[in-house]
mmCIF file of C-alpha atoms in Angstrom:
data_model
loop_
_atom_site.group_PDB
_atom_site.id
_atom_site.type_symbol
_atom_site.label_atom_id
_atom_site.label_comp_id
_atom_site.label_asym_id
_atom_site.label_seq_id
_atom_site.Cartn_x
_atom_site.Cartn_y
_atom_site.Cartn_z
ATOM 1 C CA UNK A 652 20.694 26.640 -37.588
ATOM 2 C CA UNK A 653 23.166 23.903 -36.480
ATOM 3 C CA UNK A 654 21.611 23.855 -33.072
ATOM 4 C CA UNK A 655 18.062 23.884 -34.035
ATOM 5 C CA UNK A 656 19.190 20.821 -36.217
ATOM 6 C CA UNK A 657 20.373 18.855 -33.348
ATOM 7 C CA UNK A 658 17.566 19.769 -31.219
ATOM 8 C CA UNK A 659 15.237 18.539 -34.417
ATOM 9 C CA UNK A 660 17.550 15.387 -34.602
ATOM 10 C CA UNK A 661 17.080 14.437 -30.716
ATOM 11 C CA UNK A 662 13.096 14.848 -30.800
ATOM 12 C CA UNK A 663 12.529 13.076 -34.242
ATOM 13 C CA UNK A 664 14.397 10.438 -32.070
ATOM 14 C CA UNK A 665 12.938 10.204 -29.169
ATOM 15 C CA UNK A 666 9.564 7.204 -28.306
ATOM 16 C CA UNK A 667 5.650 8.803 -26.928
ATOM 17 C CA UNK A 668 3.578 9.678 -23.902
ATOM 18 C CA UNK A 669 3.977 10.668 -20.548
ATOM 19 C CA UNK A 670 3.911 8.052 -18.052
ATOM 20 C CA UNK A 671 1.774 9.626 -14.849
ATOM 21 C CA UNK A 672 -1.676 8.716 -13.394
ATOM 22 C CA UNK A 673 -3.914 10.158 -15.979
ATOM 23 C CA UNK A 674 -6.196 11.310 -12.812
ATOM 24 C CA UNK A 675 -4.577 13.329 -9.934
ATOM 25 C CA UNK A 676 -5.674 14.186 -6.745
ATOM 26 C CA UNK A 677 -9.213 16.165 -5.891
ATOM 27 C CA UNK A 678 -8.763 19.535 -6.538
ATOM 28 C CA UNK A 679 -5.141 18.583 -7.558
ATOM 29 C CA UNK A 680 -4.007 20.441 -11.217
ATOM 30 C CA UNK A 681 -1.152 18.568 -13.214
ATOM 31 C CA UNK A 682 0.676 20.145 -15.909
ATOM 32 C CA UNK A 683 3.468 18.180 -18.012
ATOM 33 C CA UNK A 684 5.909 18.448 -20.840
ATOM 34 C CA UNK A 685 7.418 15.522 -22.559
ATOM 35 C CA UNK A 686 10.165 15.384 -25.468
ATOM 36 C CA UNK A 687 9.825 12.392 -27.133
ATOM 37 C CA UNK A 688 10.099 9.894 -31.065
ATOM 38 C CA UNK A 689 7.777 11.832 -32.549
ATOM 39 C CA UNK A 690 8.089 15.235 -31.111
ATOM 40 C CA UNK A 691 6.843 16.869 -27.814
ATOM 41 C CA UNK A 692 3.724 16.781 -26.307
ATOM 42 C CA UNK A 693 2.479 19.177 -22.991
ATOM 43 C CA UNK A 694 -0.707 19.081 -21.503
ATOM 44 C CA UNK A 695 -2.448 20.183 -18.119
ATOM 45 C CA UNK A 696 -5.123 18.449 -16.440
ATOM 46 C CA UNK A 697 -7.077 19.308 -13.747
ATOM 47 C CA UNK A 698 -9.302 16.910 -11.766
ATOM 48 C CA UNK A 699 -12.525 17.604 -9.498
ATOM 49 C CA UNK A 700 -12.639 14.470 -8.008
ATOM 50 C CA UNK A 701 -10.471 11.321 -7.690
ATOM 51 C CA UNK A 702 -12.282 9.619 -10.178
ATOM 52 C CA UNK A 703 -11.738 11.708 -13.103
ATOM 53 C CA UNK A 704 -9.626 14.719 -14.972
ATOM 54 C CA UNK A 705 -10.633 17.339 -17.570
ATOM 55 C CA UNK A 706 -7.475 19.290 -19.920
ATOM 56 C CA UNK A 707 -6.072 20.288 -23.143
ATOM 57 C CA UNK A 708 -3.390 18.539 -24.408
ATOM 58 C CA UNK A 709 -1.133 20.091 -27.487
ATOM 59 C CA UNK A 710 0.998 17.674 -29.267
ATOM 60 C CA UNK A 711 3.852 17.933 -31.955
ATOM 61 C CA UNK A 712 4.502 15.286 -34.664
ATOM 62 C CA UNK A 713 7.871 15.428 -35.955
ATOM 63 C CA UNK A 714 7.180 12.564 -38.586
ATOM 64 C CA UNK A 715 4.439 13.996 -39.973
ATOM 65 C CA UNK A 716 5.197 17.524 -39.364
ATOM 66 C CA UNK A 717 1.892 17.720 -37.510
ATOM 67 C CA UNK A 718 0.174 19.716 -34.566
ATOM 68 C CA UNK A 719 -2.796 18.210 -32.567
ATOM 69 C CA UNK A 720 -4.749 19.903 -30.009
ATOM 70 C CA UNK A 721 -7.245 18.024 -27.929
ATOM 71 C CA UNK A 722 -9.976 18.460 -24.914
ATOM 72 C CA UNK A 723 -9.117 15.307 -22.597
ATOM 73 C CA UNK A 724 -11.222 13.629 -20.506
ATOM 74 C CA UNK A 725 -9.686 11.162 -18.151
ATOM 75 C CA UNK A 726 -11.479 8.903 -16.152
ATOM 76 C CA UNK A 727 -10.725 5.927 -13.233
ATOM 77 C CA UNK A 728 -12.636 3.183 -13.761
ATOM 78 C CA UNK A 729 -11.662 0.929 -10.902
ATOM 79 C CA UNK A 730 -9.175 1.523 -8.331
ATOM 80 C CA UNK A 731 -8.320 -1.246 -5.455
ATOM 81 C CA UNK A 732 -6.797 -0.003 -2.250
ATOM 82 C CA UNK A 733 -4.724 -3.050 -0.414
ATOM 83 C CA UNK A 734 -2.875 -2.236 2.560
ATOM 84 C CA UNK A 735 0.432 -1.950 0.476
ATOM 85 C CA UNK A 736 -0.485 -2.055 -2.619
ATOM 86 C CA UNK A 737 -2.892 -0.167 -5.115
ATOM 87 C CA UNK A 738 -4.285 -1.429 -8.291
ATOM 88 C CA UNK A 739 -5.673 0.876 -11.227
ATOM 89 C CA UNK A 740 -7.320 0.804 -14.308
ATOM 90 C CA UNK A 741 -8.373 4.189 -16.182
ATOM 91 C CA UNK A 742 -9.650 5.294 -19.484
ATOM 92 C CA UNK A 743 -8.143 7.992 -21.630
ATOM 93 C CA UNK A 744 -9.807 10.349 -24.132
ATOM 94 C CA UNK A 745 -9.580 13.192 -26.125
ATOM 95 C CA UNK A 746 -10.968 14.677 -29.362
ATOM 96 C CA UNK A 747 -9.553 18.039 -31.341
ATOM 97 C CA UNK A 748 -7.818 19.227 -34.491
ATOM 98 C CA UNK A 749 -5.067 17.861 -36.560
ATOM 99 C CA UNK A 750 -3.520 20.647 -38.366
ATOM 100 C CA UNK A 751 -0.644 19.004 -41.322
ATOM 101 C CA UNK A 752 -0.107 20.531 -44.408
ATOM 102 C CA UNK A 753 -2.299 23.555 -44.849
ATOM 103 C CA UNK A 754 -4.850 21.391 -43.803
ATOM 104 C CA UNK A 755 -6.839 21.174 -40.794
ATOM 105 C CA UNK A 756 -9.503 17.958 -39.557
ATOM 106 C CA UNK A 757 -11.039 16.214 -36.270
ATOM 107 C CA UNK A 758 -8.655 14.204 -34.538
ATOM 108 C CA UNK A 759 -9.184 12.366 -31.430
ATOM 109 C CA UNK A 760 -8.006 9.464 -29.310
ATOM 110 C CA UNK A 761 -8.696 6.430 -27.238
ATOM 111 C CA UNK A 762 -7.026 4.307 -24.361
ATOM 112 C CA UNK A 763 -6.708 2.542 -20.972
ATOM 113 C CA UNK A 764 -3.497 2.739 -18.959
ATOM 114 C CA UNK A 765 -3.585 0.030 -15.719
ATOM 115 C CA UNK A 766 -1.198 -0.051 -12.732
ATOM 116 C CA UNK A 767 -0.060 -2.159 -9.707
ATOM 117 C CA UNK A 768 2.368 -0.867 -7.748
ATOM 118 C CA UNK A 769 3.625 -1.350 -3.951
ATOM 119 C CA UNK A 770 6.534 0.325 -2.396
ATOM 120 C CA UNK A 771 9.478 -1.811 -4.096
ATOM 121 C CA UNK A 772 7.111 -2.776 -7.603
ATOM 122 C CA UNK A 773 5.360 -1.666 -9.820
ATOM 123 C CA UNK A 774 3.783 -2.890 -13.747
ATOM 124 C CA UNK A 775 1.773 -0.681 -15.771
ATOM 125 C CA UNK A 776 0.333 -0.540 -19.269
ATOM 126 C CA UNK A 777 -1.215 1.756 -21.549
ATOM 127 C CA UNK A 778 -2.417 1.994 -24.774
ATOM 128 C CA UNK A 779 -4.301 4.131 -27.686
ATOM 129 C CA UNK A 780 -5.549 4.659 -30.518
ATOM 130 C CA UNK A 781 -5.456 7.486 -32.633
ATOM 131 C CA UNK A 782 -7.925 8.633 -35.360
ATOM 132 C CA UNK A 783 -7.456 11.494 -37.887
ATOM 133 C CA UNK A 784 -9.293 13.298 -40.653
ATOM 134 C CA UNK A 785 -6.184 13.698 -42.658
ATOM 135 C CA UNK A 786 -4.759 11.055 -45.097
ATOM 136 C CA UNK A 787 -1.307 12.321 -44.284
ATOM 137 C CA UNK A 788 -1.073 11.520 -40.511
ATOM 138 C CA UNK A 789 -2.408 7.807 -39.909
ATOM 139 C CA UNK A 790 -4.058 6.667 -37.789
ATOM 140 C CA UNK A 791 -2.280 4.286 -35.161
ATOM 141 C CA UNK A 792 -2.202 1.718 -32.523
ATOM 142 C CA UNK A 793 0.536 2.561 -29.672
ATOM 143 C CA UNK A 794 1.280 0.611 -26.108
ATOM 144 C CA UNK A 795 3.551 0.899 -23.663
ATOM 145 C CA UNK A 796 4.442 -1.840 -20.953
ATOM 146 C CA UNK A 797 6.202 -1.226 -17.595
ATOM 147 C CA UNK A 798 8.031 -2.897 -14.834
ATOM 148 C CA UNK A 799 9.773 -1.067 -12.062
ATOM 149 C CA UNK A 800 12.005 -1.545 -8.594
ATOM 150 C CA UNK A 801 12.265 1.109 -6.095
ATOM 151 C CA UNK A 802 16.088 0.833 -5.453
ATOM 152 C CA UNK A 803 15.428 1.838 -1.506
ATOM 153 C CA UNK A 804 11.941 2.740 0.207
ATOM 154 C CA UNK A 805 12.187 6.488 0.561
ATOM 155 C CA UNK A 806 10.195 8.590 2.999
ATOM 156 C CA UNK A 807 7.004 10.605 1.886
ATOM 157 C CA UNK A 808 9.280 14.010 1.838
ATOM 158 C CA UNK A 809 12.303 12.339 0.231
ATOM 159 C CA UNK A 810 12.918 11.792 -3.341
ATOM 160 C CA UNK A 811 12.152 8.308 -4.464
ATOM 161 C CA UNK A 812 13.714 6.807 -7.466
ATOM 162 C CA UNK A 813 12.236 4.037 -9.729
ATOM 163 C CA UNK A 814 14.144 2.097 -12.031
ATOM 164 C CA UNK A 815 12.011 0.834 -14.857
ATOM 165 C CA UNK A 816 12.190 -1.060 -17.924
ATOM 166 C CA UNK A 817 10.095 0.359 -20.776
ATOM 167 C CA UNK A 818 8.754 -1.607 -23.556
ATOM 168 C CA UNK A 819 7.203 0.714 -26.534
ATOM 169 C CA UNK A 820 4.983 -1.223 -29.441
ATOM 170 C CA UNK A 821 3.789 0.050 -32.337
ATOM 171 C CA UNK A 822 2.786 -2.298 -34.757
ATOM 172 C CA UNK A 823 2.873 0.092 -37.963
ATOM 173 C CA UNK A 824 6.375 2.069 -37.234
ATOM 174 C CA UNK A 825 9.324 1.576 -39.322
ATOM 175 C CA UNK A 826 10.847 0.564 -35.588
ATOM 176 C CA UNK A 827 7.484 -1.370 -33.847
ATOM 177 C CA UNK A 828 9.510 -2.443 -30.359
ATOM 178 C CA UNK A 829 11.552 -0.072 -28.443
ATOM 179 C CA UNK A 830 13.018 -1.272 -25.187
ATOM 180 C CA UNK A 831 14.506 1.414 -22.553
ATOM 181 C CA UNK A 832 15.861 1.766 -19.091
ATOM 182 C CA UNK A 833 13.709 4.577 -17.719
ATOM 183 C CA UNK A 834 14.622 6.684 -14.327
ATOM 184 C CA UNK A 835 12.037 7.954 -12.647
ATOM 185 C CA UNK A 836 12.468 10.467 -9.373
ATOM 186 C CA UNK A 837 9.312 12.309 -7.882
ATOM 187 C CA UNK A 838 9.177 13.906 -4.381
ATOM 188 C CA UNK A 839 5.851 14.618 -2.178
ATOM 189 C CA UNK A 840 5.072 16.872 -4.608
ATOM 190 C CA UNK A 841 5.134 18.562 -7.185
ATOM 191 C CA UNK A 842 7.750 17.055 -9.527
ATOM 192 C CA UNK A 843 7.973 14.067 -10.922
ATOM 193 C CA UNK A 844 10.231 13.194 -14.178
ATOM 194 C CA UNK A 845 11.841 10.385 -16.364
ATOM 195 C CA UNK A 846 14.593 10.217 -18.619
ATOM 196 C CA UNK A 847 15.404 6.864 -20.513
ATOM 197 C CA UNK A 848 17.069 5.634 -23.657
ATOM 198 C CA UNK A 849 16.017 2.688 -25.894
ATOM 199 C CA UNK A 850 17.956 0.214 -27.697
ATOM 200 C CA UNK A 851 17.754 2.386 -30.407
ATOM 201 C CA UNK A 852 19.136 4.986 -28.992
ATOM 202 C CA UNK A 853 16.285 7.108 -28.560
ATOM 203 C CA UNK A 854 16.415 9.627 -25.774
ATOM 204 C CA UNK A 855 13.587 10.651 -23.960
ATOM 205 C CA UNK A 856 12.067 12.867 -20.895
ATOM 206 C CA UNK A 857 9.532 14.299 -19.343
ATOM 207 C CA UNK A 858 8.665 16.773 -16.576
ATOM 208 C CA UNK A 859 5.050 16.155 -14.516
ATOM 209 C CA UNK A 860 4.174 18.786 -11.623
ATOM 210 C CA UNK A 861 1.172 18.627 -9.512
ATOM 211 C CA UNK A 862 -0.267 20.810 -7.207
ATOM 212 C CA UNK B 874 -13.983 19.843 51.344
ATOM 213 C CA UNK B 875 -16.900 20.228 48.934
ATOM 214 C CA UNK B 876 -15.298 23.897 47.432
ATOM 215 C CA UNK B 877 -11.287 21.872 47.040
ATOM 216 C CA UNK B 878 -13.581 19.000 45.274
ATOM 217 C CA UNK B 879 -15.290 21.585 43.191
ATOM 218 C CA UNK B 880 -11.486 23.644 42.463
ATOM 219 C CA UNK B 881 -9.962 20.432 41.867
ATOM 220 C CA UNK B 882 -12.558 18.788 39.618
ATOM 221 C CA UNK B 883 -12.736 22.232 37.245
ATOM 222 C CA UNK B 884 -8.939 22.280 36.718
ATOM 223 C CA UNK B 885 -9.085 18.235 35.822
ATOM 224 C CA UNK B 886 -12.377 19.457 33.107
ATOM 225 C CA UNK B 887 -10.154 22.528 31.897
ATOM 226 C CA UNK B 888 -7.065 20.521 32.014
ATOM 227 C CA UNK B 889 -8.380 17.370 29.644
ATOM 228 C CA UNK B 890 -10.530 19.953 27.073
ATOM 229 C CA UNK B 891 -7.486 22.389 26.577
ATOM 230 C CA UNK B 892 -5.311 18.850 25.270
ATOM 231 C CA UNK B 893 -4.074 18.577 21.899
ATOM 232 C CA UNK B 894 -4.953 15.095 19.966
ATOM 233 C CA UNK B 895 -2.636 12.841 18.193
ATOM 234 C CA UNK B 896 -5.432 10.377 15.344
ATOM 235 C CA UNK B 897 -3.691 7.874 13.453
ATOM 236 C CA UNK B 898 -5.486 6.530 10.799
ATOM 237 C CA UNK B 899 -4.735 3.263 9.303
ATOM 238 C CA UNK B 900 -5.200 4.076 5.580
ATOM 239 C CA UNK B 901 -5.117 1.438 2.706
ATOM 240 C CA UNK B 902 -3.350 2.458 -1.025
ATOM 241 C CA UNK B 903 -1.558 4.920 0.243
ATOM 242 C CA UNK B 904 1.985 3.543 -1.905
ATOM 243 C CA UNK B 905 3.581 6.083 -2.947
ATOM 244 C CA UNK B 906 4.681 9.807 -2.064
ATOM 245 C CA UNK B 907 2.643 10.848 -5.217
ATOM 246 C CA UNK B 908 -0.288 9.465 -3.146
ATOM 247 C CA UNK B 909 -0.448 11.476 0.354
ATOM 248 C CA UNK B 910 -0.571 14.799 -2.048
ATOM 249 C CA UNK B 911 -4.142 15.207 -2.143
ATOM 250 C CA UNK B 912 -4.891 13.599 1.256
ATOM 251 C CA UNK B 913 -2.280 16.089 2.920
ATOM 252 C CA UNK B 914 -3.744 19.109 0.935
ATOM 253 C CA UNK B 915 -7.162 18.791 2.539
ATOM 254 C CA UNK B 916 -6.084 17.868 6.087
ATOM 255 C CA UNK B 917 -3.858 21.088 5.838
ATOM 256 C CA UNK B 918 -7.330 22.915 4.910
ATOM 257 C CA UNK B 919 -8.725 21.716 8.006
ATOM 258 C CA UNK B 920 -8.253 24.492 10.700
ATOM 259 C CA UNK B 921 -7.724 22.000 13.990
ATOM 260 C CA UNK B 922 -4.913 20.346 12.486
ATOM 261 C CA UNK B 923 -1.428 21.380 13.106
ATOM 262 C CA UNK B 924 0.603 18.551 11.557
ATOM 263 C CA UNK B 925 0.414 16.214 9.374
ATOM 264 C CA UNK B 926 2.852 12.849 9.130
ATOM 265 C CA UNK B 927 2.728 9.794 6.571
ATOM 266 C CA UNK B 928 4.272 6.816 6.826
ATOM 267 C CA UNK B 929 3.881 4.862 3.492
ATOM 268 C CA UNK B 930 5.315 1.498 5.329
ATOM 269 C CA UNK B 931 2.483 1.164 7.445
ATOM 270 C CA UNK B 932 -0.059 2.732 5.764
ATOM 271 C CA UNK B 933 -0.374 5.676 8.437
ATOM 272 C CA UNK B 934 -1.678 9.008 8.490
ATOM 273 C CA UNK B 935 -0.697 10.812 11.751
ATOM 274 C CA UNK B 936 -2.982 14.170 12.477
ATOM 275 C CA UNK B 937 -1.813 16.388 15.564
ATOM 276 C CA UNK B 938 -4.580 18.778 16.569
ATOM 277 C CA UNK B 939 -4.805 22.109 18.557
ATOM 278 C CA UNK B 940 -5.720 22.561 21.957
ATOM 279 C CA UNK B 941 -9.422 22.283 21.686
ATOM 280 C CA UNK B 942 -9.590 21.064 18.640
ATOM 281 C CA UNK B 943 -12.054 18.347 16.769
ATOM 282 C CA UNK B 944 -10.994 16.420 13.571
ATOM 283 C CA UNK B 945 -14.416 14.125 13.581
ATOM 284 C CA UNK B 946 -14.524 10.970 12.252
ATOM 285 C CA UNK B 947 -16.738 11.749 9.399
ATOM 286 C CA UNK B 948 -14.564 14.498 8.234
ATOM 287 C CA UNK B 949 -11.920 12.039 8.671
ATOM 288 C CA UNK B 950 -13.541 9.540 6.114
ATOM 289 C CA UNK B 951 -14.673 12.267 3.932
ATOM 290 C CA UNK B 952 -11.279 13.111 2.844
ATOM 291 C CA UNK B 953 -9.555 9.738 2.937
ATOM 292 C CA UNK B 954 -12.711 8.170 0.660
ATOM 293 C CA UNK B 955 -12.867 11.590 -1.464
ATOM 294 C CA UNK B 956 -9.016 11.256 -2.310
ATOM 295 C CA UNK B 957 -9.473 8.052 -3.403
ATOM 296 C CA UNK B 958 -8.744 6.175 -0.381
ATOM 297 C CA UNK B 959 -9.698 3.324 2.384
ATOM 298 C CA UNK B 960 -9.664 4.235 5.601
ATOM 299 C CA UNK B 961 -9.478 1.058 8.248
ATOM 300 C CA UNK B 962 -9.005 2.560 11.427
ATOM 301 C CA UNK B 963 -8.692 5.526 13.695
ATOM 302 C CA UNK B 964 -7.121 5.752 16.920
ATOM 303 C CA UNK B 965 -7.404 8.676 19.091
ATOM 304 C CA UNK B 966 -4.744 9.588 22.035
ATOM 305 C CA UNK B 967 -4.723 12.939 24.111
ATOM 306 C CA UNK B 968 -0.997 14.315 24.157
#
């Protein structure tokens, strides 16, 4: 009971969303898993082509003590290529079920995530918005802004860090601005994960595979 | 004369088919080791392809190829554009 407390207390304090390309490679299947403020969320995604990815996505809200369930649809609406650099901009969607309460409704949600990033930088940003049928989870605004430095330029097989800072917004939370040092480490494949902390003391990680 | 000509101009032909090929392909976006995963899957799919290096500081993709094999260019820009990719140049040397 004392343990499942803790474990309660450390996802109730943790901030939201996996940070990954929401499209992977074609043919390329990505399952993750993220603890985080509001609970955990997993989902798996798989994408036919480079420009977009079809999943399910399962998420658990701590604060509201509710479960959502969406079919995602991912898609890449402008990529640039630059000889060390490559620029992104996707949109993010999904509709399901809310289930809080005894009570069960349509849910669904709507972003854009963008990225830059060469082989010492990188920015991104992403953002969404979240509609439910229920009165008792609200609907909300989130975003999430990125900057990173690659400590040292690893080689395709290596591990390669990323040191990021983390900037979490949400304009109707008791807490609307989280800031956190985030470590990222991914290899050639197929893990990549993050662990960070915010100035609130939030912990937070996640676990991305791809194959 | 004519028959050494003939022995000697077979075994140059057998000689130069039989080689292996080293491409490198001068790729753009190609950032990150997250990145070659796709690109790497496919060329690995191709059955006259033997190896397969990256290097993400110059934007390479280095193919080796089997005695007699052919990587062609299209199938070369097939996989590079279908991963999500620009492709800028290919350079072909015998080993």
């Amino acid at each position: 009971m004392k343990t499942s407390f803790i474990v309660l207390c450390i996802i109730c304090a943790l901030p939201s969303w996996a940070e990954a390309r929401p499209v992977s490679f074609p043919g390329g299947w990505m399952p993750m898993v993220e603890v985080n403020a509001h609970g955990m969320n997993s989902e798996i995604m798989y994408s036919p082509t480079a420009r977009y990815a079809v999943g399910v996505r399962g998420e658990y809200d701590a604060s509201d003590d509710a479960t959502l369930a969406y079919a995602t649809y991912n898609r890449l609406l402008y990529r640039n290529n630059a000889p060390a650099s490559q620029t992104n901009l996707y949109v993010r969607s999904g509709i399901g079920n809310v289930h809080a309460g005894g009570d069960d409704a349509l849910a669904g949600y709507l972003g854009i995530t963008a990225d830059w990033e060469d082989r010492d930088y990188m920015v991104a940003y992403e953002n969404h918005y979240l509609m439910t049928g229920l009165a008792s989870v609200d609907d909300h605004f989130e975003q999430r802004f990125r900057v990173g430095v690659a400590p040292y330029r690893a080689s395709y097989e290596e591990w390669q860090p990323w040191l990021m800072l983390q900037a979490d917004h949400q304009p109707e939370a008791d807490v609307p601005l989280e800031i956190s040092p985030v470590l990222r480490v991914f290899n050639g494949g197929p893990v990549l994960a993050e662990a960070g902390i915010s100035n609130k003391g939030s912990v937070f990680a996640s676990l991305i595979l791809s194959f | 004369m004519l028959k050494r000509y003939i022995i000697l101009a077979a075994l140059v032909t057998a000689s130069t088919a039989a080689r292996a090929e080293q491409i490198t392909l001068s790729v753009t976006g190609l950032v990150c080791a997250y990145c070659v995963q796709g690109i790497e899957k496919k060329f690995r799919e191709v059955e006259a392809v033997t190896d397969i290096d990256f290097n993400l500081d110059t934007g390479t993709v280095t193919l080796t190829t089997k005695e007699n094999g052919d990587v062609s260019d299209d199938t070369i820009k097939d996989i590079i554009s279908f991963g999500g990719y620009g492709l800028t140049d290919i350079q072909r040397k015998a080993e």
